[in-house]
């Protein structure tokens, strides 16, 4: 606990081309080793590919993909008095859910077979917006696990 008071919340900056905070959040998750310009290149190429594939606004596709992948319930591991661990279902807030959705989308796109990251990311975003893909499967698996352990909800 800080003795000086609470730290003020910083709002995420928006990216230079789309002026969108969500795009900047995705770029920050793509970025590795501080190479932000490379992360921007990857995302902008993916957005261009989405534009060619779907012929709709790529930001709408990105928003819809993240909305579809965002979980509203998850599981946390809790240890009881006897020492055994249990997966306890816990509701997830909107910010945490969005962060999980972005992470799952990027993990699923990295696991895809393909030429480069921009191609794989665009394919995953289009699939997630349609309701299929690896990130959607991850969300459904999390929801299934939470549903299976619903009896343990009182351990929160």
PDB file of C-alpha atoms in Angstrom:
ATOM      1  CA  UNK A   1       0.000   0.000   0.000  1.00  0.00           C
ATOM      2  CA  UNK A   2       1.269   3.407  -0.920  1.00  0.00           C
ATOM      3  CA  UNK A   3       1.371   6.009   1.836  1.00  0.00           C
ATOM      4  CA  UNK A   4       1.152   8.884  -0.597  1.00  0.00           C
ATOM      5  CA  UNK A   5      -2.369   8.217  -1.857  1.00  0.00           C
ATOM      6  CA  UNK A   6      -3.795   6.453  -4.827  1.00  0.00           C
ATOM      7  CA  UNK A   7      -2.093   6.574  -8.208  1.00  0.00           C
ATOM      8  CA  UNK A   8      -4.167   8.295 -10.847  1.00  0.00           C
ATOM      9  CA  UNK A   9      -5.456   6.143 -13.701  1.00  0.00           C
ATOM     10  CA  UNK A  10      -3.738   6.805 -17.009  1.00  0.00           C
ATOM     11  CA  UNK A  11      -5.833   6.617 -20.130  1.00  0.00           C
ATOM     12  CA  UNK A  12      -4.394   4.761 -23.091  1.00  0.00           C
ATOM     13  CA  UNK A  13      -3.196   6.970 -25.911  1.00  0.00           C
ATOM     14  CA  UNK A  14      -4.730   6.659 -29.354  1.00  0.00           C
ATOM     15  CA  UNK A  15      -2.784   5.538 -32.410  1.00  0.00           C
ATOM     16  CA  UNK A  16      -1.678   8.063 -35.062  1.00  0.00           C
ATOM     17  CA  UNK A  17      -3.696   6.792 -38.060  1.00  0.00           C
ATOM     18  CA  UNK A  18      -7.073   5.597 -36.711  1.00  0.00           C
ATOM     19  CA  UNK A  19      -7.113   7.778 -33.569  1.00  0.00           C
ATOM     20  CA  UNK A  20      -8.377   4.768 -31.634  1.00  0.00           C
ATOM     21  CA  UNK A  21      -7.386   3.593 -28.150  1.00  0.00           C
ATOM     22  CA  UNK A  22      -8.282  -0.027 -28.853  1.00  0.00           C
ATOM     23  CA  UNK A  23      -5.841  -0.130 -31.782  1.00  0.00           C
ATOM     24  CA  UNK A  24      -3.115   1.203 -29.489  1.00  0.00           C
ATOM     25  CA  UNK A  25      -3.901  -1.465 -26.874  1.00  0.00           C
ATOM     26  CA  UNK A  26      -3.539  -4.171 -29.524  1.00  0.00           C
ATOM     27  CA  UNK A  27      -0.286  -2.629 -30.782  1.00  0.00           C
ATOM     28  CA  UNK A  28       1.138  -2.584 -27.257  1.00  0.00           C
ATOM     29  CA  UNK A  29       0.316  -6.293 -26.893  1.00  0.00           C
ATOM     30  CA  UNK A  30       1.868  -7.140 -30.285  1.00  0.00           C
ATOM     31  CA  UNK A  31       5.043  -5.221 -29.450  1.00  0.00           C
ATOM     32  CA  UNK A  32       8.085  -7.240 -28.433  1.00  0.00           C
ATOM     33  CA  UNK A  33      11.388  -5.864 -27.137  1.00  0.00           C
ATOM     34  CA  UNK A  34      10.154  -2.282 -27.424  1.00  0.00           C
ATOM     35  CA  UNK A  35       9.788  -2.425 -31.234  1.00  0.00           C
ATOM     36  CA  UNK A  36       6.617  -0.389 -31.505  1.00  0.00           C
ATOM     37  CA  UNK A  37       7.021   0.673 -35.133  1.00  0.00           C
ATOM     38  CA  UNK A  38       7.199  -2.987 -36.170  1.00  0.00           C
ATOM     39  CA  UNK A  39       4.050  -3.686 -34.142  1.00  0.00           C
ATOM     40  CA  UNK A  40       2.285  -0.806 -35.916  1.00  0.00           C
ATOM     41  CA  UNK A  41       3.401  -2.214 -39.298  1.00  0.00           C
ATOM     42  CA  UNK A  42       2.005  -5.649 -38.420  1.00  0.00           C
ATOM     43  CA  UNK A  43      -1.352  -4.281 -37.306  1.00  0.00           C
ATOM     44  CA  UNK A  44      -1.765  -1.851 -40.199  1.00  0.00           C
ATOM     45  CA  UNK A  45      -0.969  -4.597 -42.722  1.00  0.00           C
ATOM     46  CA  UNK A  46      -3.487  -6.862 -40.979  1.00  0.00           C
ATOM     47  CA  UNK A  47      -6.087  -4.073 -41.118  1.00  0.00           C
ATOM     48  CA  UNK A  48      -5.412  -3.608 -44.846  1.00  0.00           C
ATOM     49  CA  UNK A  49      -5.883  -7.354 -45.422  1.00  0.00           C
ATOM     50  CA  UNK A  50      -9.165  -7.267 -43.448  1.00  0.00           C
ATOM     51  CA  UNK A  51     -10.317  -4.374 -45.663  1.00  0.00           C
ATOM     52  CA  UNK A  52      -9.548  -6.451 -48.770  1.00  0.00           C
ATOM     53  CA  UNK A  53     -11.190  -9.636 -47.430  1.00  0.00           C
ATOM     54  CA  UNK A  54     -14.410  -8.277 -45.958  1.00  0.00           C
ATOM     55  CA  UNK A  55     -14.805  -4.937 -47.789  1.00  0.00           C
ATOM     56  CA  UNK A  56     -16.133  -3.398 -44.553  1.00  0.00           C
ATOM     57  CA  UNK A  57     -14.626  -1.017 -42.014  1.00  0.00           C
ATOM     58  CA  UNK A  58     -11.704  -2.968 -40.463  1.00  0.00           C
ATOM     59  CA  UNK A  59     -12.097  -1.158 -37.126  1.00  0.00           C
ATOM     60  CA  UNK A  60     -15.626  -2.531 -36.850  1.00  0.00           C
ATOM     61  CA  UNK A  61     -14.253  -6.026 -37.502  1.00  0.00           C
ATOM     62  CA  UNK A  62     -11.587  -5.500 -34.815  1.00  0.00           C
ATOM     63  CA  UNK A  63     -14.175  -4.208 -32.326  1.00  0.00           C
ATOM     64  CA  UNK A  64     -16.578  -7.037 -33.043  1.00  0.00           C
ATOM     65  CA  UNK A  65     -13.820  -9.660 -32.759  1.00  0.00           C
ATOM     66  CA  UNK A  66     -12.739  -8.326 -29.367  1.00  0.00           C
ATOM     67  CA  UNK A  67     -16.366  -8.089 -28.206  1.00  0.00           C
ATOM     68  CA  UNK A  68     -17.026 -11.703 -29.245  1.00  0.00           C
ATOM     69  CA  UNK A  69     -13.880 -13.021 -27.535  1.00  0.00           C
ATOM     70  CA  UNK A  70     -14.284 -11.021 -24.294  1.00  0.00           C
ATOM     71  CA  UNK A  71     -15.159 -13.402 -21.440  1.00  0.00           C
ATOM     72  CA  UNK A  72     -17.569 -12.401 -18.701  1.00  0.00           C
ATOM     73  CA  UNK A  73     -16.643 -15.198 -16.301  1.00  0.00           C
ATOM     74  CA  UNK A  74     -13.348 -16.928 -15.601  1.00  0.00           C
ATOM     75  CA  UNK A  75     -11.719 -19.210 -13.066  1.00  0.00           C
ATOM     76  CA  UNK A  76      -9.137 -18.512 -10.383  1.00  0.00           C
ATOM     77  CA  UNK A  77      -7.237 -21.085  -8.402  1.00  0.00           C
ATOM     78  CA  UNK A  78      -7.994 -21.064  -4.678  1.00  0.00           C
ATOM     79  CA  UNK A  79      -6.455 -23.224  -1.978  1.00  0.00           C
ATOM     80  CA  UNK A  80      -8.735 -24.487   0.781  1.00  0.00           C
ATOM     81  CA  UNK A  81      -7.854 -25.285   4.412  1.00  0.00           C
ATOM     82  CA  UNK A  82      -6.911 -28.885   3.675  1.00  0.00           C
ATOM     83  CA  UNK A  83      -4.364 -27.803   1.071  1.00  0.00           C
ATOM     84  CA  UNK A  84      -6.147 -28.884  -2.101  1.00  0.00           C
ATOM     85  CA  UNK A  85      -6.546 -26.357  -4.881  1.00  0.00           C
ATOM     86  CA  UNK A  86      -9.816 -25.634  -6.664  1.00  0.00           C
ATOM     87  CA  UNK A  87     -10.790 -23.627  -9.710  1.00  0.00           C
ATOM     88  CA  UNK A  88     -13.310 -21.076  -8.474  1.00  0.00           C
ATOM     89  CA  UNK A  89     -15.473 -19.169 -11.001  1.00  0.00           C
ATOM     90  CA  UNK A  90     -15.081 -15.392 -10.795  1.00  0.00           C
ATOM     91  CA  UNK A  91     -16.785 -12.623 -12.763  1.00  0.00           C
ATOM     92  CA  UNK A  92     -14.444 -10.589 -14.951  1.00  0.00           C
ATOM     93  CA  UNK A  93     -14.714  -6.821 -15.321  1.00  0.00           C
ATOM     94  CA  UNK A  94     -14.812  -5.068 -18.678  1.00  0.00           C
ATOM     95  CA  UNK A  95     -11.187  -3.851 -18.688  1.00  0.00           C
ATOM     96  CA  UNK A  96      -9.782  -7.204 -17.591  1.00  0.00           C
ATOM     97  CA  UNK A  97     -12.033  -8.978 -20.086  1.00  0.00           C
ATOM     98  CA  UNK A  98     -10.833  -6.767 -22.930  1.00  0.00           C
ATOM     99  CA  UNK A  99      -7.202  -7.378 -21.965  1.00  0.00           C
ATOM    100  CA  UNK A 100      -7.822 -11.149 -21.919  1.00  0.00           C
ATOM    101  CA  UNK A 101      -9.577 -10.971 -25.290  1.00  0.00           C
ATOM    102  CA  UNK A 102      -6.665  -9.123 -26.913  1.00  0.00           C
ATOM    103  CA  UNK A 103      -4.181 -11.581 -25.403  1.00  0.00           C
ATOM    104  CA  UNK A 104      -6.187 -14.607 -26.577  1.00  0.00           C
ATOM    105  CA  UNK A 105      -6.578 -13.187 -30.089  1.00  0.00           C
ATOM    106  CA  UNK A 106      -2.837 -12.610 -30.419  1.00  0.00           C
ATOM    107  CA  UNK A 107      -1.959 -16.041 -28.982  1.00  0.00           C
ATOM    108  CA  UNK A 108      -4.387 -17.758 -31.354  1.00  0.00           C
ATOM    109  CA  UNK A 109      -3.054 -15.825 -34.336  1.00  0.00           C
ATOM    110  CA  UNK A 110       0.555 -16.716 -33.429  1.00  0.00           C
ATOM    111  CA  UNK A 111      -0.364 -20.420 -33.319  1.00  0.00           C
ATOM    112  CA  UNK A 112      -1.948 -20.293 -36.783  1.00  0.00           C
ATOM    113  CA  UNK A 113      -0.019 -21.656 -39.728  1.00  0.00           C
ATOM    114  CA  UNK A 114       0.750 -18.969 -42.262  1.00  0.00           C
ATOM    115  CA  UNK A 115       3.213 -16.693 -43.930  1.00  0.00           C
ATOM    116  CA  UNK A 116       3.565 -13.732 -41.612  1.00  0.00           C
ATOM    117  CA  UNK A 117       2.003 -12.281 -38.475  1.00  0.00           C
ATOM    118  CA  UNK A 118      -0.090  -9.699 -40.346  1.00  0.00           C
ATOM    119  CA  UNK A 119      -1.737 -12.422 -42.441  1.00  0.00           C
ATOM    120  CA  UNK A 120      -2.345 -14.658 -39.410  1.00  0.00           C
ATOM    121  CA  UNK A 121      -3.710 -11.772 -37.322  1.00  0.00           C
ATOM    122  CA  UNK A 122      -6.101 -10.649 -40.044  1.00  0.00           C
ATOM    123  CA  UNK A 123      -7.398 -14.205 -40.494  1.00  0.00           C
ATOM    124  CA  UNK A 124      -7.914 -14.638 -36.754  1.00  0.00           C
ATOM    125  CA  UNK A 125      -9.706 -11.301 -36.400  1.00  0.00           C
ATOM    126  CA  UNK A 126     -12.076 -12.092 -39.280  1.00  0.00           C
ATOM    127  CA  UNK A 127     -12.762 -15.570 -37.856  1.00  0.00           C
ATOM    128  CA  UNK A 128     -13.370 -14.183 -34.360  1.00  0.00           C
ATOM    129  CA  UNK A 129     -15.763 -11.565 -35.738  1.00  0.00           C
ATOM    130  CA  UNK A 130     -17.683 -14.386 -37.453  1.00  0.00           C
ATOM    131  CA  UNK A 131     -17.704 -16.459 -34.226  1.00  0.00           C
ATOM    132  CA  UNK A 132     -15.050 -19.086 -34.931  1.00  0.00           C
ATOM    133  CA  UNK A 133     -11.281 -19.383 -34.481  1.00  0.00           C
ATOM    134  CA  UNK A 134      -8.848 -20.265 -31.729  1.00  0.00           C
ATOM    135  CA  UNK A 135      -9.630 -17.297 -29.476  1.00  0.00           C
ATOM    136  CA  UNK A 136     -13.356 -18.132 -29.490  1.00  0.00           C
ATOM    137  CA  UNK A 137     -12.518 -21.739 -28.562  1.00  0.00           C
ATOM    138  CA  UNK A 138     -10.395 -20.439 -25.655  1.00  0.00           C
ATOM    139  CA  UNK A 139     -13.298 -18.311 -24.407  1.00  0.00           C
ATOM    140  CA  UNK A 140     -15.721 -21.239 -24.670  1.00  0.00           C
ATOM    141  CA  UNK A 141     -13.293 -23.514 -22.801  1.00  0.00           C
ATOM    142  CA  UNK A 142     -12.995 -20.927 -20.009  1.00  0.00           C
ATOM    143  CA  UNK A 143     -16.769 -20.605 -19.789  1.00  0.00           C
ATOM    144  CA  UNK A 144     -17.169 -24.398 -19.725  1.00  0.00           C
ATOM    145  CA  UNK A 145     -14.652 -24.693 -16.888  1.00  0.00           C
ATOM    146  CA  UNK A 146     -16.424 -21.945 -14.931  1.00  0.00           C
ATOM    147  CA  UNK A 147     -19.780 -23.640 -15.512  1.00  0.00           C
ATOM    148  CA  UNK A 148     -18.395 -27.011 -14.383  1.00  0.00           C
ATOM    149  CA  UNK A 149     -17.067 -25.488 -11.159  1.00  0.00           C
ATOM    150  CA  UNK A 150     -20.138 -23.364 -10.446  1.00  0.00           C
ATOM    151  CA  UNK A 151     -20.719 -25.334  -7.234  1.00  0.00           C
ATOM    152  CA  UNK A 152     -17.478 -23.859  -5.848  1.00  0.00           C
ATOM    153  CA  UNK A 153     -18.604 -20.242  -6.344  1.00  0.00           C
ATOM    154  CA  UNK A 154     -19.059 -19.725  -2.595  1.00  0.00           C
ATOM    155  CA  UNK A 155     -15.230 -20.045  -2.121  1.00  0.00           C
ATOM    156  CA  UNK A 156     -14.661 -16.616  -3.718  1.00  0.00           C
TER     157      UNK A 156
END
